[in-house]
Structures are given as structure tokens and as C-alpha cells.
Amino acid sequence: MSRPERLFRLLNTLRVLPKPVTAARLARETEVSERTLYRDIESLRTGGALIDGAPGLGYTLTEDPALPPQTFDRIEMEALVVGLSDVRQRGDAQLAHAADSALAKIAATLPERLQRQLLHATHMVYRYETPMKEARDISTIRSACWEERAIDIDYRDANGTPTSRRIYPLAIVYLDTGCGLLAWCCLREDYRKFWIKRIEEFRPTKKSFRPNRARLLRDYLAQMS
């Protein structure tokens, strides 16, 4: 890991972890010795980061030079907390981690008074019934959506019948009964929704369907409505 990458990782760790963060925890997260960690803290301070704390006391990032200042009114901050909390409960592991990271970055751009309001929001998300959460690593599917590349899937329908087909992944949707993938099916030449739990294997391809994703998704949503 290069030094700039290490400093960026340290800065993001300070954003995300509960404050104050001990030097030992920061050193573990950035995979360096505590001696190196202390030097990295001073480098961030020299670069403009306002980091309170000292060895033995822990560290708190109170002003982040890497992010522009943001202003939200209180109800907007409550909405952010509710939305990201829901993502944390419903999303796969990568998406849930991203929700925590995003909230920490937002908090780091706010003045101290607004940070307190954000961290002590009055709205919460709690469900008596645990929502269906995608436990599989779906980063390959997510990347295929972003890059507008076809994927080949091995799938079992509701009757357990196996099938293999090439699809253009358009969007990942979170529904009450599970996580689905909206796609254009090249075999059927039509739109289909595939339950991710029924996809036994997915393989990325080099076949691009750019720049058609936006149009295909718009037309599919229009059909659904």
C-alpha cells in the first residue's frame, strides 16, 4: 500500500469508527505500527485535518479537509439517517458498509453542532420482521450494471427447472420477499426479473450493451407501471 493510499485509508477510518479511536485500533485498521501511525496522524494534521487527541487518549476527526462543507436542515439530516439505516439493514455486506461510510463522510463535512444533530437523530428504522437480506456477494452483478456489460447466469425457476442464459443487467431491486435483478433476457428477447437467490452462478462477459441501459430500464419500468 502506497503512503497516499495509507493516509486516505486512515482518514476514512477516522470518519467511520466510533470516536475517539485508539491508536492501537487505527494501527490495526491501516496495517502499520503505532509509531508509523503517529507519524501519519501528524501528516494529516499538516495537510489541514483537524484531529483532536493524543497517545493514550484516542483520536477524533473534527474537521475534514478532504470533503467540502455541506449544509442540511434538520429534517434533511433525519431523512439521510433513515434512508442509510434502511440500506444497512437491507443491503448486502458491501452496500451496508458503504452506507456506514457515507454517513461518516457526511458527518465529517458538518459543523460540530450539526454533527451532534446527525449522530443523535430522532428517527430510527426498526422492523419487527427482519427484512430479506442478500447475504451473497453480488459485487459482480453490481459492476456489470455500472459497466453495462452482459452476464451469463445459471438459474432455477420457481419449479426448480435449471436454465442458462445471457442477460443485460439493468437494476438491483430490494423487495419485501427478497432481492431481484431487472434485466433484458437475450434468450427470450424480453424483460425479466430474476431472483438473485435462484441464480446459481453468474459470470461476467465482455459483451457491452452501452449506451442502452438507461433506455432499457426506462422502458421496463414503464411496462411494470
mmCIF file of C-alpha atoms in Angstrom:
data_model
loop_
_atom_site.group_PDB
_atom_site.id
_atom_site.type_symbol
_atom_site.label_atom_id
_atom_site.label_comp_id
_atom_site.label_asym_id
_atom_site.label_seq_id
_atom_site.Cartn_x
_atom_site.Cartn_y
_atom_site.Cartn_z
ATOM 1 C CA MET A 1 0.000 0.000 0.000
ATOM 2 C CA SER A 2 1.452 3.389 -1.008
ATOM 3 C CA ARG A 3 1.723 6.190 1.544
ATOM 4 C CA PRO A 4 -1.047 8.334 -0.063
ATOM 5 C CA GLU A 5 -3.353 5.284 -0.056
ATOM 6 C CA ARG A 6 -2.474 4.625 3.582
ATOM 7 C CA LEU A 7 -3.222 8.223 4.598
ATOM 8 C CA PHE A 8 -6.542 8.132 2.749
ATOM 9 C CA ARG A 9 -7.434 4.881 4.492
ATOM 10 C CA LEU A 10 -6.507 6.390 7.859
ATOM 11 C CA LEU A 11 -8.653 9.441 7.170
ATOM 12 C CA ASN A 12 -11.632 7.296 6.226
ATOM 13 C CA THR A 13 -11.126 5.086 9.294
ATOM 14 C CA LEU A 14 -11.253 8.185 11.484
ATOM 15 C CA ARG A 15 -14.533 9.123 9.799
ATOM 16 C CA VAL A 16 -16.182 5.740 10.238
ATOM 17 C CA LEU A 17 -15.180 4.311 13.615
ATOM 18 C CA PRO A 18 -16.826 5.410 16.890
ATOM 19 C CA LYS A 19 -14.944 8.293 18.450
ATOM 20 C CA PRO A 20 -12.418 8.578 19.989
ATOM 21 C CA VAL A 21 -10.422 5.893 18.169
ATOM 22 C CA THR A 22 -7.388 4.449 19.907
ATOM 23 C CA ALA A 23 -4.013 4.446 18.207
ATOM 24 C CA ALA A 24 -3.882 0.653 18.505
ATOM 25 C CA ARG A 25 -7.187 0.300 16.624
ATOM 26 C CA LEU A 26 -6.102 2.772 13.936
ATOM 27 C CA ALA A 27 -2.786 0.952 13.516
ATOM 28 C CA ARG A 28 -4.616 -2.373 13.041
ATOM 29 C CA GLU A 29 -7.042 -0.902 10.529
ATOM 30 C CA THR A 30 -4.262 0.676 8.436
ATOM 31 C CA GLU A 31 -1.848 -2.248 8.913
ATOM 32 C CA VAL A 32 1.060 -0.212 10.277
ATOM 33 C CA SER A 33 2.953 0.026 13.557
ATOM 34 C CA GLU A 34 1.810 2.530 16.173
ATOM 35 C CA ARG A 35 4.995 4.508 15.589
ATOM 36 C CA THR A 36 4.107 4.873 11.903
ATOM 37 C CA LEU A 37 0.526 5.667 12.855
ATOM 38 C CA TYR A 38 1.625 8.632 14.973
ATOM 39 C CA ARG A 39 3.652 9.972 12.030
ATOM 40 C CA ASP A 40 0.643 9.541 9.720
ATOM 41 C CA ILE A 41 -1.579 11.440 12.170
ATOM 42 C CA GLU A 42 0.882 14.345 12.107
ATOM 43 C CA SER A 43 0.978 14.211 8.292
ATOM 44 C CA LEU A 44 -2.815 14.528 8.136
ATOM 45 C CA ARG A 45 -2.716 17.409 10.593
ATOM 46 C CA THR A 46 -0.087 19.147 8.485
ATOM 47 C CA GLY A 47 -2.357 18.649 5.469
ATOM 48 C CA GLY A 48 -5.190 20.519 7.208
ATOM 49 C CA ALA A 49 -7.145 17.795 9.030
ATOM 50 C CA LEU A 50 -8.256 18.887 12.500
ATOM 51 C CA ILE A 51 -7.663 15.772 14.605
ATOM 52 C CA ASP A 52 -8.116 16.051 18.357
ATOM 53 C CA GLY A 53 -6.463 13.628 20.736
ATOM 54 C CA ALA A 54 -3.112 12.226 21.761
ATOM 55 C CA PRO A 55 -1.442 8.881 22.520
ATOM 56 C CA GLY A 56 -3.353 7.115 25.281
ATOM 57 C CA LEU A 57 -6.473 9.251 24.766
ATOM 58 C CA GLY A 58 -7.621 8.273 21.291
ATOM 59 C CA TYR A 59 -8.261 10.442 18.239
ATOM 60 C CA THR A 60 -11.285 12.283 16.848
ATOM 61 C CA LEU A 61 -11.555 13.832 13.389
ATOM 62 C CA THR A 62 -13.350 17.137 13.956
ATOM 63 C CA GLU A 63 -12.700 18.810 10.596
ATOM 64 C CA ASP A 64 -12.042 17.002 7.334
ATOM 65 C CA PRO A 65 -10.133 18.898 4.608
ATOM 66 C CA ALA A 66 -10.796 16.202 2.003
ATOM 67 C CA LEU A 67 -14.541 16.901 1.904
ATOM 68 C CA PRO A 68 -16.285 20.190 1.061
ATOM 69 C CA PRO A 69 -18.556 21.649 3.736
ATOM 70 C CA GLN A 70 -22.206 20.630 3.495
ATOM 71 C CA THR A 71 -25.331 22.251 4.824
ATOM 72 C CA PHE A 72 -28.530 20.325 5.518
ATOM 73 C CA ASP A 73 -31.538 21.384 7.525
ATOM 74 C CA ARG A 74 -32.550 19.113 10.372
ATOM 75 C CA ILE A 75 -35.300 17.217 8.571
ATOM 76 C CA GLU A 76 -32.939 16.512 5.656
ATOM 77 C CA MET A 77 -30.436 15.011 8.085
ATOM 78 C CA GLU A 78 -33.183 12.865 9.629
ATOM 79 C CA ALA A 79 -34.086 11.646 6.133
ATOM 80 C CA LEU A 80 -30.457 10.728 5.453
ATOM 81 C CA VAL A 81 -30.248 8.736 8.681
ATOM 82 C CA VAL A 82 -33.479 6.849 7.948
ATOM 83 C CA GLY A 83 -32.509 6.086 4.358
ATOM 84 C CA LEU A 84 -28.988 4.898 5.142
ATOM 85 C CA SER A 85 -30.227 2.864 8.119
ATOM 86 C CA ASP A 86 -32.601 1.027 5.808
ATOM 87 C CA VAL A 87 -29.769 0.378 3.348
ATOM 88 C CA ARG A 88 -27.697 -1.016 6.215
ATOM 89 C CA GLN A 89 -30.477 -3.484 7.062
ATOM 90 C CA ARG A 90 -31.450 -4.477 3.523
ATOM 91 C CA GLY A 91 -28.253 -4.321 1.500
ATOM 92 C CA ASP A 92 -25.545 -6.916 1.014
ATOM 93 C CA ALA A 93 -22.375 -6.588 3.115
ATOM 94 C CA GLN A 94 -20.641 -4.248 0.657
ATOM 95 C CA LEU A 95 -23.637 -1.945 0.385
ATOM 96 C CA ALA A 96 -24.197 -1.913 4.157
ATOM 97 C CA HIS A 97 -20.570 -0.937 4.709
ATOM 98 C CA ALA A 98 -20.929 1.809 2.100
ATOM 99 C CA ALA A 99 -23.940 3.200 3.995
ATOM 100 C CA ASP A 100 -21.858 3.498 7.185
ATOM 101 C CA SER A 101 -19.012 5.116 5.243
ATOM 102 C CA ALA A 102 -21.334 7.582 3.504
ATOM 103 C CA LEU A 103 -22.930 8.679 6.783
ATOM 104 C CA ALA A 104 -19.498 9.180 8.331
ATOM 105 C CA LYS A 105 -18.358 11.288 5.369
ATOM 106 C CA ILE A 106 -21.480 13.421 5.564
ATOM 107 C CA ALA A 107 -20.972 13.925 9.295
ATOM 108 C CA ALA A 108 -17.353 14.939 8.728
ATOM 109 C CA THR A 109 -18.426 17.844 6.484
ATOM 110 C CA LEU A 110 -20.811 19.365 9.028
ATOM 111 C CA PRO A 111 -20.150 21.933 11.743
ATOM 112 C CA GLU A 112 -19.941 20.437 15.224
ATOM 113 C CA ARG A 113 -23.497 21.482 16.173
ATOM 114 C CA LEU A 114 -24.969 19.772 13.101
ATOM 115 C CA GLN A 115 -22.775 16.724 13.640
ATOM 116 C CA ARG A 116 -24.400 16.256 17.045
ATOM 117 C CA GLN A 117 -27.850 16.521 15.483
ATOM 118 C CA LEU A 118 -26.935 13.937 12.855
ATOM 119 C CA LEU A 119 -25.417 11.486 15.333
ATOM 120 C CA HIS A 120 -28.384 11.844 17.698
ATOM 121 C CA ALA A 121 -31.184 11.774 15.122
ATOM 122 C CA THR A 122 -34.706 11.277 16.442
ATOM 123 C CA HIS A 123 -35.791 8.978 13.598
ATOM 124 C CA MET A 124 -34.798 5.308 13.546
ATOM 125 C CA VAL A 125 -35.532 2.253 11.431
ATOM 126 C CA TYR A 126 -36.732 -0.847 13.235
ATOM 127 C CA ARG A 127 -38.624 -3.762 11.763
ATOM 128 C CA TYR A 128 -40.439 -6.401 13.799
ATOM 129 C CA GLU A 129 -39.896 -8.799 10.932
ATOM 130 C CA THR A 130 -36.312 -8.960 9.705
ATOM 131 C CA PRO A 131 -36.318 -7.968 6.027
ATOM 132 C CA MET A 132 -34.956 -10.376 3.455
ATOM 133 C CA LYS A 133 -31.279 -9.512 3.218
ATOM 134 C CA GLU A 134 -28.995 -10.544 0.384
ATOM 135 C CA ALA A 135 -26.133 -12.434 2.018
ATOM 136 C CA ARG A 136 -24.292 -13.283 -1.203
ATOM 137 C CA ASP A 137 -21.525 -11.219 -2.723
ATOM 138 C CA ILE A 138 -23.281 -9.515 -5.634
ATOM 139 C CA SER A 139 -20.474 -7.098 -6.461
ATOM 140 C CA THR A 140 -20.006 -8.798 -9.863
ATOM 141 C CA ILE A 141 -23.635 -8.100 -10.759
ATOM 142 C CA ARG A 142 -23.399 -4.539 -9.442
ATOM 143 C CA SER A 143 -20.261 -3.893 -11.515
ATOM 144 C CA ALA A 144 -21.938 -5.324 -14.614
ATOM 145 C CA CYS A 145 -24.831 -2.877 -14.137
ATOM 146 C CA TRP A 146 -22.407 0.046 -13.756
ATOM 147 C CA GLU A 147 -20.267 -1.001 -16.728
ATOM 148 C CA GLU A 148 -23.259 -2.027 -18.872
ATOM 149 C CA ARG A 149 -21.849 -5.472 -19.636
ATOM 150 C CA ALA A 150 -23.802 -8.683 -20.165
ATOM 151 C CA ILE A 151 -23.534 -11.549 -17.710
ATOM 152 C CA ASP A 152 -24.180 -15.254 -18.211
ATOM 153 C CA ILE A 153 -26.247 -16.889 -15.480
ATOM 154 C CA ASP A 154 -27.241 -20.382 -14.422
ATOM 155 C CA TYR A 155 -30.748 -20.040 -12.975
ATOM 156 C CA ARG A 156 -33.512 -22.165 -11.465
ATOM 157 C CA ASP A 157 -37.099 -21.066 -11.908
ATOM 158 C CA ALA A 158 -39.872 -21.380 -9.312
ATOM 159 C CA ASN A 159 -40.318 -25.071 -10.243
ATOM 160 C CA GLY A 160 -36.604 -25.782 -9.808
ATOM 161 C CA THR A 161 -36.008 -26.150 -13.558
ATOM 162 C CA PRO A 162 -32.419 -25.179 -14.472
ATOM 163 C CA THR A 163 -31.680 -22.816 -17.343
ATOM 164 C CA SER A 164 -28.704 -20.900 -18.665
ATOM 165 C CA ARG A 165 -28.975 -17.595 -20.408
ATOM 166 C CA ARG A 166 -27.254 -14.298 -21.190
ATOM 167 C CA ILE A 167 -28.798 -11.168 -19.740
ATOM 168 C CA TYR A 168 -28.251 -7.422 -19.709
ATOM 169 C CA PRO A 169 -28.435 -6.459 -16.003
ATOM 170 C CA LEU A 170 -30.332 -3.199 -15.565
ATOM 171 C CA ALA A 171 -31.024 -2.720 -11.838
ATOM 172 C CA ILE A 172 -30.901 -4.493 -8.493
ATOM 173 C CA VAL A 173 -34.170 -4.140 -6.596
ATOM 174 C CA TYR A 174 -34.919 -4.792 -2.933
ATOM 175 C CA LEU A 175 -38.414 -6.171 -2.391
ATOM 176 C CA ASP A 176 -40.218 -7.488 0.689
ATOM 177 C CA THR A 177 -39.665 -11.065 -0.408
ATOM 178 C CA GLY A 178 -36.033 -10.774 -1.456
ATOM 179 C CA CYS A 179 -33.534 -9.200 -3.805
ATOM 180 C CA GLY A 180 -34.243 -9.202 -7.529
ATOM 181 C CA LEU A 181 -32.406 -8.324 -10.717
ATOM 182 C CA LEU A 182 -34.230 -6.465 -13.501
ATOM 183 C CA ALA A 183 -32.719 -7.438 -16.836
ATOM 184 C CA TRP A 184 -33.136 -7.858 -20.564
ATOM 185 C CA CYS A 185 -33.080 -11.575 -21.358
ATOM 186 C CA CYS A 186 -31.252 -12.284 -24.618
ATOM 187 C CA LEU A 187 -32.774 -15.786 -24.787
ATOM 188 C CA ARG A 188 -36.393 -14.604 -24.545
ATOM 189 C CA GLU A 189 -35.722 -11.220 -26.127
ATOM 190 C CA ASP A 190 -37.814 -9.615 -23.432
ATOM 191 C CA TYR A 191 -37.603 -8.097 -19.973
ATOM 192 C CA ARG A 192 -37.345 -10.414 -16.981
ATOM 193 C CA LYS A 193 -36.972 -10.192 -13.206
ATOM 194 C CA PHE A 194 -34.622 -12.787 -11.763
ATOM 195 C CA TRP A 195 -34.495 -13.606 -8.056
ATOM 196 C CA ILE A 196 -30.851 -13.415 -7.055
ATOM 197 C CA LYS A 197 -31.291 -16.301 -4.594
ATOM 198 C CA ARG A 198 -32.156 -18.527 -7.576
ATOM 199 C CA ILE A 199 -29.074 -17.548 -9.591
ATOM 200 C CA GLU A 200 -26.702 -20.449 -9.009
ATOM 201 C CA GLU A 201 -23.786 -18.867 -10.830
ATOM 202 C CA PHE A 202 -23.103 -15.634 -12.668
ATOM 203 C CA ARG A 203 -20.205 -14.958 -14.997
ATOM 204 C CA PRO A 204 -19.190 -11.558 -16.400
ATOM 205 C CA THR A 205 -18.648 -11.218 -20.139
ATOM 206 C CA LYS A 206 -17.017 -8.656 -22.395
ATOM 207 C CA LYS A 207 -20.289 -8.056 -24.263
ATOM 208 C CA SER A 208 -21.292 -4.406 -23.842
ATOM 209 C CA PHE A 209 -24.828 -3.082 -24.154
ATOM 210 C CA ARG A 210 -23.783 0.538 -23.662
ATOM 211 C CA PRO A 211 -25.368 3.056 -24.096
ATOM 212 C CA ASN A 212 -28.714 1.248 -23.884
ATOM 213 C CA ARG A 213 -29.095 0.623 -20.150
ATOM 214 C CA ALA A 214 -30.961 3.869 -19.363
ATOM 215 C CA ARG A 215 -33.400 3.350 -22.257
ATOM 216 C CA LEU A 216 -33.960 -0.325 -21.468
ATOM 217 C CA LEU A 217 -34.560 0.358 -17.792
ATOM 218 C CA ARG A 218 -36.926 3.235 -18.558
ATOM 219 C CA ASP A 219 -38.966 1.053 -20.917
ATOM 220 C CA TYR A 220 -39.027 -1.850 -18.434
ATOM 221 C CA LEU A 221 -40.256 0.389 -15.603
ATOM 222 C CA ALA A 222 -42.895 1.833 -17.900
ATOM 223 C CA GLN A 223 -44.159 -1.689 -18.633
ATOM 224 C CA MET A 224 -44.225 -2.555 -14.927
ATOM 225 C CA SER A 225 -46.277 0.522 -14.079
#
